[in-house]
Amino acid sequence: MSAPAGTLPREEQVEPRQKPRRLTELLLLVLAVGIGVGANVLVDPEQLGSGDPHLLVSGLVLGIGALVLHVVLRLRAKYADPYVLPIVVALNGLGIAMIHRIDLTTDQTAASSQVVWTAFAMTAAGLVLWFLKDHRVLRRITYICLLLSGLLLLLPLLPGLGLELNGARIWISVGGRTFQPGEVAKITLAVFFAGYLSTNRDLILLAGKKVGPVRLPRFRDMAPMFAAWIIAIGVLVFQRDLGSAILFFGLFVAMIYLATSRLSWIVIGLLLVAVGGFFASQAFGHVAARLDSWLNAFDPEVYNRAPGGSGQIVQGLFGLSSGGLFGQGLGQGRPDLVSYANSDMIMTAFGEELGLIGLSAVLVLFFLFVTRGFRAALGTRDAFGKLLAAGLSAVLVLQLFVVVGGVTRLIPLTGLTTPFMSAGGSSLLSNWIIAAIILAISHTARRPVVTGPATEADLAEVAAYEAALREAARRDDQERAERLERRRDRRPRKETDGSGEDTAQADGAQADGAQADREDGATAPRSDASDTVRRPAVSADTAATEPITAAGPGGRRDAEDADHHGGTPTEAMSRLTDQDRRDPGGSRSTENGGAS
Amino acid sequence: MNRAIRHTWVAGVAIFTVLLLALTYVQFFAARTLEAHPWNNRSLYDQFGADRGAILVDGDPKASSEPSEDDFEYQRVYADPLTYGHLTGYFSLVYGATGLEAALGEELSGASDEQFYDRVVSMFSGNQPTGASVELTIDPELQQTAADVLQGRKGSVVALDPETGAILAMVSSPGYDPNELASHDSGSVIAAAERLNADPEEPLVNRAVAGDLYAPASTFKIIDTVAALESGDYTTETLIPNPQELPLPGTDVTLPNFVGGGCTARAQADLEFALEQSCNTPFAQIALDLGEDRIRQTAQAFGYGEPLSVPLKVTPSIFPEELNDAQLALSSIGQYDVRTTPLQVAMTSAAIANDGVMMKPQLVETVRSADLSVIDAFTPEQLRRSTSADVAETVTDLMVEVVEDGIAQGAAVPGVEVAGKTGTAEIGSEEGLNDSWFTGFAPADDPQIAVAVVLEDVDVATGSTQTTTGAKQLFEAVLNK
């Protein structure tokens, strides 16, 4: 994570830890597109000579899309995580290959529409990255997002617009095309939760009566929890979609835990799931049928029951088992024997044709993706961004758990798409947007600022750094005094923040400038050494929308200063909580740091 | 908050670990169970998608995969279905595989261990793996002769090469058409299967190796004779009382001699006469004299009770246990609860023919991979020594007399010494119908073929005539080549 402290030459300590690593990304993208195109060739080698445009079109979409997104990242989010985009491109390409492969044996044309949606989703991701320079903009639309979520979830219930397929009413049909608004609601709900919780988590944490060792939150602070529960149950009751219900509720439980660090929320959440699940299994035939298909999958009566029998899960298990360790090879299995093999059950198709090894590799790709998401959450400096990135990552983990757990009969099978892979435009679109948001957050996380992760080594590094600064300060005491004098004359109220406020509206170029300053300061300690330190500490963008003070060495003063100059009382409180609550001793570098 | 993020990530790690474990369980530990599950037609689908190897007889495909235009890439086609159907079995989407299609499934589909290299090659070349073709030991002329002998009546014919164990002909009648069951139209397949299953003549049963088995009747006297000679208490000179009716100890029932033969001519019989005329009472006395265990041991030495795969699975023949004297007397003449397969009866003759050494019956001549390289080739295997060469020679002489002077003269081939034995199993039918047997081999001094012929539900005279003349045709088909 960070270099051993104290022993480093001074130059390296001040240098940015994060390089943009866009070249790494480009090379990985070549590999990822290669994997996607290669898989598309392997599923049907005969298409090479047949004039079937699928390979060319899908290859071009993947290649050009990846390249365009790469350029967008270079221009707008230079420090974004270099692994996220290649992982997503590879998963998307594999998904297209499998969908095409299943088309070949089932006379569907899902692949061409998936390619179109890929282009569309990549464009959407590009637009998000281009315009969402700072993810904290999203915080301003916290309640709009709540409204949007409700609207999106209600849409399928509207007569004339909603569409019921296979017993679930989660689609809308516009001009002959179907769309699953619930997929997008996943994002808007995450934004709402992140916004709400980053603002109110102190109230949830601190207000309320204390009963024994547990502080019970006030009801009005608990209300959103119940709202989420009601939304989940509502989805379950009115849309008959167990998978989405689990996902929405899991998202909220995960995010409230992330916001409060209290396991009790998870316990409460699980209890509510148990109560809700029991209630649902008693009250709703389709839930009971799901449970029955899970528990008694190999009962002939259950197997042959239509609809709602266990045929799908049993056939999926047969598919997985026929894949064995090494798989049948792409294009050589019979994944089409499983119903919905190209959407809900696409993991069984991969398991069959790529085997345990191949499917594990796919899972590892997902794991890397969510790990990068959590990494971005750790690295970014604002509570909202942390919650959003970690929440979106957590919801992907949960989604994979529901999908893979379902097909392996670990848990009851519920209809959920596999992110980036399953056929389905809404899923692809929303997951690409999630990837874009995580990329944007990772950019702010990895942008060069002097940060101090809380490890022993890092604390030592900070100490060494401070010692170096003191040394420099002592040497150029006189000059420094003069400089400070001049600054005080110019802006008396904001002296301690130094030039940080200058760059309040900063964009990347200015951030680069700040970095250049820092490098100067490092290679040749100057009289304004303390400014050099502080400027990157209060990063330009951080100050822009939420003047959370980042901790530089000796940064405790910054936090106090922050109170003086801006933000609503709530924001100030949340800042304090962000920065100080846990580590009032000043090593709040924990909160800021550790981006790698 | 970072602590919570890290913890959430750790929970994520745990979840992914659990998922990988679940996948490992399904795809590795439970894979075999799942693949063998009766609802799992996937292996069939896999094999239907692959170019399955042909089953050949003398180079002619009797089962082969033809490209098909429907959902599956290949359609299994069976030639001469009524004659070869019980050998090939069927390869059905609905009912799975039977016969050699099942027994040689791995080779035919290209999934056997020997074909691993081919699979690797086809994996990288992107070609569909191709199965191996299997050449059978069946002699097509003999198989046809056997089918002609049976003429679609209930019964079975098995012909072996006694020296190698190669199965030269194996017919079960009535036959059925596996094409009906291998169709990809599951509606018509189910209809055909229901019709075949409802047929009282049980055309789906391969009577040669399985089914309800037959009472061996007097063909079992070969084993009695061997037991008698091996005991040392009996020689060809020994005279045995030959009453026309033997009261069964402990019952009111008497065991009569074979009515169709010349047993009445002598009150005492040596083994030659008893076998020639198939007299029951001398053999019953031999069995009572030697005891149940010796008879059973001899039967076991000829393969009774032993599992066998040729590679069609053969139902073991049965010699009952814990017999009282009456039951033992009946068992000694192949009645009561003694049950056998035509293959077992043919093997018994073959062991006598081959100086007492029983060779393992085999159906597969060669297994060739798609590039025609031989994966597996026929090698004669000794199954067991059934009796000494001396006893085998004596029994051969006795069996030759049966055909020359006794009741199996219909099997005689001019100019050739034929050894044989008939049998008539009383099956308790009200019309007095029986299962009629003939087993034997030829030439007696240099055996090239051992046969068993059984016809069900015939009267004594017809059965005897037809089985013996059927055997004669079989002998001639081989010997006149």
mmCIF file of C-alpha atoms in Angstrom, chain B residues 263-442:
data_model
loop_
_atom_site.group_PDB
_atom_site.id
_atom_site.type_symbol
_atom_site.label_atom_id
_atom_site.label_comp_id
_atom_site.label_asym_id
_atom_site.label_seq_id
_atom_site.Cartn_x
_atom_site.Cartn_y
_atom_site.Cartn_z
ATOM 1 C CA CYS B 263 -35.503 -94.877 -22.795
ATOM 2 C CA THR B 264 -37.976 -97.715 -22.360
ATOM 3 C CA ALA B 265 -35.614 -100.000 -24.249
ATOM 4 C CA ARG B 266 -33.324 -100.564 -21.243
ATOM 5 C CA ALA B 267 -33.876 -101.018 -17.527
ATOM 6 C CA GLN B 268 -30.300 -100.073 -16.857
ATOM 7 C CA ALA B 269 -28.442 -97.419 -18.715
ATOM 8 C CA ASP B 270 -24.817 -96.379 -19.075
ATOM 9 C CA LEU B 271 -24.054 -92.688 -19.494
ATOM 10 C CA GLU B 272 -23.987 -93.006 -23.274
ATOM 11 C CA PHE B 273 -27.452 -94.446 -23.461
ATOM 12 C CA ALA B 274 -28.867 -92.109 -20.842
ATOM 13 C CA LEU B 275 -27.521 -89.093 -22.678
ATOM 14 C CA GLU B 276 -28.396 -90.409 -26.117
ATOM 15 C CA GLN B 277 -32.018 -90.909 -25.227
ATOM 16 C CA SER B 278 -32.016 -88.176 -22.617
ATOM 17 C CA CYS B 279 -33.301 -90.417 -19.873
ATOM 18 C CA ASN B 280 -34.212 -88.474 -16.772
ATOM 19 C CA THR B 281 -34.138 -91.105 -14.067
ATOM 20 C CA PRO B 282 -30.444 -92.065 -14.321
ATOM 21 C CA PHE B 283 -29.350 -88.433 -14.058
ATOM 22 C CA ALA B 284 -31.677 -87.820 -11.133
ATOM 23 C CA GLN B 285 -30.044 -90.741 -9.380
ATOM 24 C CA ILE B 286 -26.570 -89.461 -10.219
ATOM 25 C CA ALA B 287 -27.486 -86.101 -8.709
ATOM 26 C CA LEU B 288 -28.977 -87.687 -5.597
ATOM 27 C CA ASP B 289 -25.854 -89.808 -5.316
ATOM 28 C CA LEU B 290 -23.356 -86.961 -5.779
ATOM 29 C CA GLY B 291 -25.326 -84.455 -3.783
ATOM 30 C CA GLU B 292 -26.406 -80.888 -4.338
ATOM 31 C CA ASP B 293 -23.004 -79.302 -3.711
ATOM 32 C CA ARG B 294 -21.095 -81.233 -6.356
ATOM 33 C CA ILE B 295 -23.699 -80.499 -8.993
ATOM 34 C CA ARG B 296 -23.632 -76.823 -8.068
ATOM 35 C CA GLN B 297 -19.829 -76.723 -8.076
ATOM 36 C CA THR B 298 -19.767 -78.189 -11.556
ATOM 37 C CA ALA B 299 -22.432 -75.722 -12.677
ATOM 38 C CA GLN B 300 -20.341 -72.894 -11.274
ATOM 39 C CA ALA B 301 -17.293 -74.232 -13.066
ATOM 40 C CA PHE B 302 -19.270 -73.730 -16.262
ATOM 41 C CA GLY B 303 -20.219 -70.188 -15.291
ATOM 42 C CA TYR B 304 -23.466 -70.491 -13.346
ATOM 43 C CA GLY B 305 -23.843 -67.607 -10.888
ATOM 44 C CA GLU B 306 -20.892 -65.697 -12.342
ATOM 45 C CA PRO B 307 -21.359 -62.155 -13.682
ATOM 46 C CA LEU B 308 -20.245 -61.621 -17.255
ATOM 47 C CA SER B 309 -20.055 -58.793 -19.726
ATOM 48 C CA VAL B 310 -19.454 -59.448 -23.404
ATOM 49 C CA PRO B 311 -19.670 -56.305 -23.161
ATOM 50 C CA LEU B 312 -23.454 -56.716 -23.170
ATOM 51 C CA LYS B 313 -24.300 -57.434 -19.601
ATOM 52 C CA VAL B 314 -25.189 -61.102 -19.168
ATOM 53 C CA THR B 315 -27.625 -62.128 -16.476
ATOM 54 C CA PRO B 316 -25.924 -64.847 -14.380
ATOM 55 C CA SER B 317 -27.504 -68.266 -14.633
ATOM 56 C CA ILE B 318 -28.953 -69.755 -11.491
ATOM 57 C CA PHE B 319 -28.578 -73.118 -9.790
ATOM 58 C CA PRO B 320 -30.867 -73.006 -6.750
ATOM 59 C CA GLU B 321 -29.676 -73.549 -3.179
ATOM 60 C CA GLU B 322 -30.819 -75.602 -0.188
ATOM 61 C CA LEU B 323 -32.604 -78.224 -2.207
ATOM 62 C CA ASN B 324 -34.416 -81.221 -0.831
ATOM 63 C CA ASP B 325 -33.951 -84.493 -2.712
ATOM 64 C CA ALA B 326 -37.000 -84.025 -4.876
ATOM 65 C CA GLN B 327 -35.896 -80.547 -5.845
ATOM 66 C CA LEU B 328 -32.353 -81.750 -6.489
ATOM 67 C CA ALA B 329 -33.662 -84.515 -8.722
ATOM 68 C CA LEU B 330 -35.675 -81.997 -10.730
ATOM 69 C CA SER B 331 -32.792 -79.550 -10.809
ATOM 70 C CA SER B 332 -30.464 -82.213 -12.201
ATOM 71 C CA ILE B 333 -32.561 -82.345 -15.341
ATOM 72 C CA GLY B 334 -32.560 -78.571 -15.659
ATOM 73 C CA GLN B 335 -36.027 -78.032 -14.264
ATOM 74 C CA TYR B 336 -37.319 -76.714 -10.939
ATOM 75 C CA ASP B 337 -35.563 -73.341 -10.333
ATOM 76 C CA VAL B 338 -32.540 -73.824 -12.570
ATOM 77 C CA ARG B 339 -32.386 -70.891 -14.964
ATOM 78 C CA THR B 340 -29.963 -70.073 -17.709
ATOM 79 C CA THR B 341 -29.323 -67.977 -20.782
ATOM 80 C CA PRO B 342 -28.761 -69.290 -24.297
ATOM 81 C CA LEU B 343 -25.291 -67.769 -24.101
ATOM 82 C CA GLN B 344 -24.552 -69.823 -20.977
ATOM 83 C CA VAL B 345 -25.742 -72.995 -22.704
ATOM 84 C CA ALA B 346 -23.583 -72.244 -25.743
ATOM 85 C CA MET B 347 -20.632 -71.523 -23.445
ATOM 86 C CA THR B 348 -21.113 -74.908 -21.798
ATOM 87 C CA SER B 349 -20.874 -76.664 -25.143
ATOM 88 C CA ALA B 350 -17.955 -74.461 -26.142
ATOM 89 C CA ALA B 351 -16.035 -75.376 -22.987
ATOM 90 C CA ILE B 352 -16.542 -79.099 -23.712
ATOM 91 C CA ALA B 353 -15.467 -78.459 -27.297
ATOM 92 C CA ASN B 354 -12.354 -76.548 -26.211
ATOM 93 C CA ASP B 355 -10.891 -79.331 -24.061
ATOM 94 C CA GLY B 356 -12.606 -78.111 -20.947
ATOM 95 C CA VAL B 357 -11.333 -74.552 -21.171
ATOM 96 C CA MET B 358 -14.013 -71.879 -21.246
ATOM 97 C CA MET B 359 -13.031 -68.831 -23.295
ATOM 98 C CA LYS B 360 -14.530 -65.473 -22.524
ATOM 99 C CA PRO B 361 -17.316 -64.714 -24.991
ATOM 100 C CA GLN B 362 -16.673 -61.419 -26.719
ATOM 101 C CA LEU B 363 -18.537 -59.346 -29.261
ATOM 102 C CA VAL B 364 -15.954 -56.696 -30.126
ATOM 103 C CA GLU B 365 -13.416 -57.420 -32.819
ATOM 104 C CA THR B 366 -11.787 -53.983 -33.045
ATOM 105 C CA VAL B 367 -12.332 -50.434 -31.843
ATOM 106 C CA ARG B 368 -11.012 -47.891 -34.290
ATOM 107 C CA SER B 369 -10.737 -44.182 -33.710
ATOM 108 C CA ALA B 370 -11.925 -41.758 -36.372
ATOM 109 C CA ASP B 371 -8.492 -41.812 -38.041
ATOM 110 C CA LEU B 372 -8.828 -45.605 -38.311
ATOM 111 C CA SER B 373 -6.053 -46.334 -35.846
ATOM 112 C CA VAL B 374 -6.877 -49.362 -33.721
ATOM 113 C CA ILE B 375 -7.628 -48.448 -30.132
ATOM 114 C CA ASP B 376 -8.599 -51.877 -28.962
ATOM 115 C CA ALA B 377 -8.461 -55.270 -30.659
ATOM 116 C CA PHE B 378 -9.872 -58.672 -29.880
ATOM 117 C CA THR B 379 -7.652 -60.914 -27.789
ATOM 118 C CA PRO B 380 -8.914 -64.344 -26.745
ATOM 119 C CA GLU B 381 -9.217 -64.607 -22.987
ATOM 120 C CA GLN B 382 -9.519 -67.745 -20.950
ATOM 121 C CA LEU B 383 -12.408 -67.336 -18.575
ATOM 122 C CA ARG B 384 -11.914 -70.482 -16.507
ATOM 123 C CA ARG B 385 -11.123 -74.167 -16.775
ATOM 124 C CA SER B 386 -14.466 -75.854 -16.528
ATOM 125 C CA THR B 387 -13.297 -79.425 -16.514
ATOM 126 C CA SER B 388 -10.308 -81.553 -17.373
ATOM 127 C CA ALA B 389 -9.406 -82.274 -20.970
ATOM 128 C CA ASP B 390 -10.066 -85.993 -20.367
ATOM 129 C CA VAL B 391 -13.563 -85.455 -19.103
ATOM 130 C CA ALA B 392 -14.211 -82.966 -21.900
ATOM 131 C CA GLU B 393 -13.093 -85.569 -24.455
ATOM 132 C CA THR B 394 -15.325 -88.244 -22.935
ATOM 133 C CA VAL B 395 -18.309 -85.921 -22.852
ATOM 134 C CA THR B 396 -17.596 -84.939 -26.449
ATOM 135 C CA ASP B 397 -17.732 -88.594 -27.455
ATOM 136 C CA LEU B 398 -20.987 -89.023 -25.602
ATOM 137 C CA MET B 399 -22.481 -85.952 -27.248
ATOM 138 C CA VAL B 400 -21.380 -87.192 -30.659
ATOM 139 C CA GLU B 401 -23.400 -90.357 -30.007
ATOM 140 C CA VAL B 402 -26.418 -88.220 -29.161
ATOM 141 C CA VAL B 403 -26.359 -86.761 -32.648
ATOM 142 C CA GLU B 404 -25.356 -89.962 -34.452
ATOM 143 C CA ASP B 405 -27.626 -92.450 -32.742
ATOM 144 C CA GLY B 406 -29.738 -90.507 -30.282
ATOM 145 C CA ILE B 407 -32.556 -88.031 -30.348
ATOM 146 C CA ALA B 408 -30.613 -85.154 -31.906
ATOM 147 C CA GLN B 409 -30.048 -86.725 -35.271
ATOM 148 C CA GLY B 410 -31.627 -83.755 -36.967
ATOM 149 C CA ALA B 411 -28.480 -81.779 -36.226
ATOM 150 C CA ALA B 412 -26.229 -84.182 -38.100
ATOM 151 C CA VAL B 413 -24.215 -82.694 -40.905
ATOM 152 C CA PRO B 414 -23.176 -85.212 -43.562
ATOM 153 C CA GLY B 415 -19.459 -85.928 -43.419
ATOM 154 C CA VAL B 416 -18.918 -84.064 -40.172
ATOM 155 C CA GLU B 417 -18.908 -85.301 -36.606
ATOM 156 C CA VAL B 418 -21.376 -83.193 -34.656
ATOM 157 C CA ALA B 419 -21.694 -83.229 -30.869
ATOM 158 C CA GLY B 420 -24.960 -82.119 -29.351
ATOM 159 C CA LYS B 421 -27.684 -82.343 -26.770
ATOM 160 C CA THR B 422 -31.338 -81.516 -26.865
ATOM 161 C CA GLY B 423 -33.570 -80.309 -24.126
ATOM 162 C CA THR B 424 -37.237 -79.828 -23.543
ATOM 163 C CA ALA B 425 -38.266 -77.555 -20.744
ATOM 164 C CA GLU B 426 -41.728 -78.064 -19.398
ATOM 165 C CA ILE B 427 -43.116 -74.659 -18.770
ATOM 166 C CA GLY B 428 -46.469 -75.756 -17.378
ATOM 167 C CA SER B 429 -48.453 -74.648 -20.431
ATOM 168 C CA GLU B 430 -51.944 -76.124 -20.687
ATOM 169 C CA GLU B 431 -51.540 -76.915 -24.374
ATOM 170 C CA GLY B 432 -48.527 -79.081 -23.560
ATOM 171 C CA LEU B 433 -46.121 -76.621 -25.133
ATOM 172 C CA ASN B 434 -42.473 -76.505 -24.083
ATOM 173 C CA ASP B 435 -39.287 -74.556 -24.560
ATOM 174 C CA SER B 436 -37.170 -76.614 -26.859
ATOM 175 C CA TRP B 437 -33.362 -76.619 -26.794
ATOM 176 C CA PHE B 438 -30.448 -77.804 -28.809
ATOM 177 C CA THR B 439 -26.833 -77.173 -27.992
ATOM 178 C CA GLY B 440 -23.739 -78.622 -29.526
ATOM 179 C CA PHE B 441 -20.635 -78.036 -31.574
ATOM 180 C CA ALA B 442 -18.984 -79.141 -34.775
#
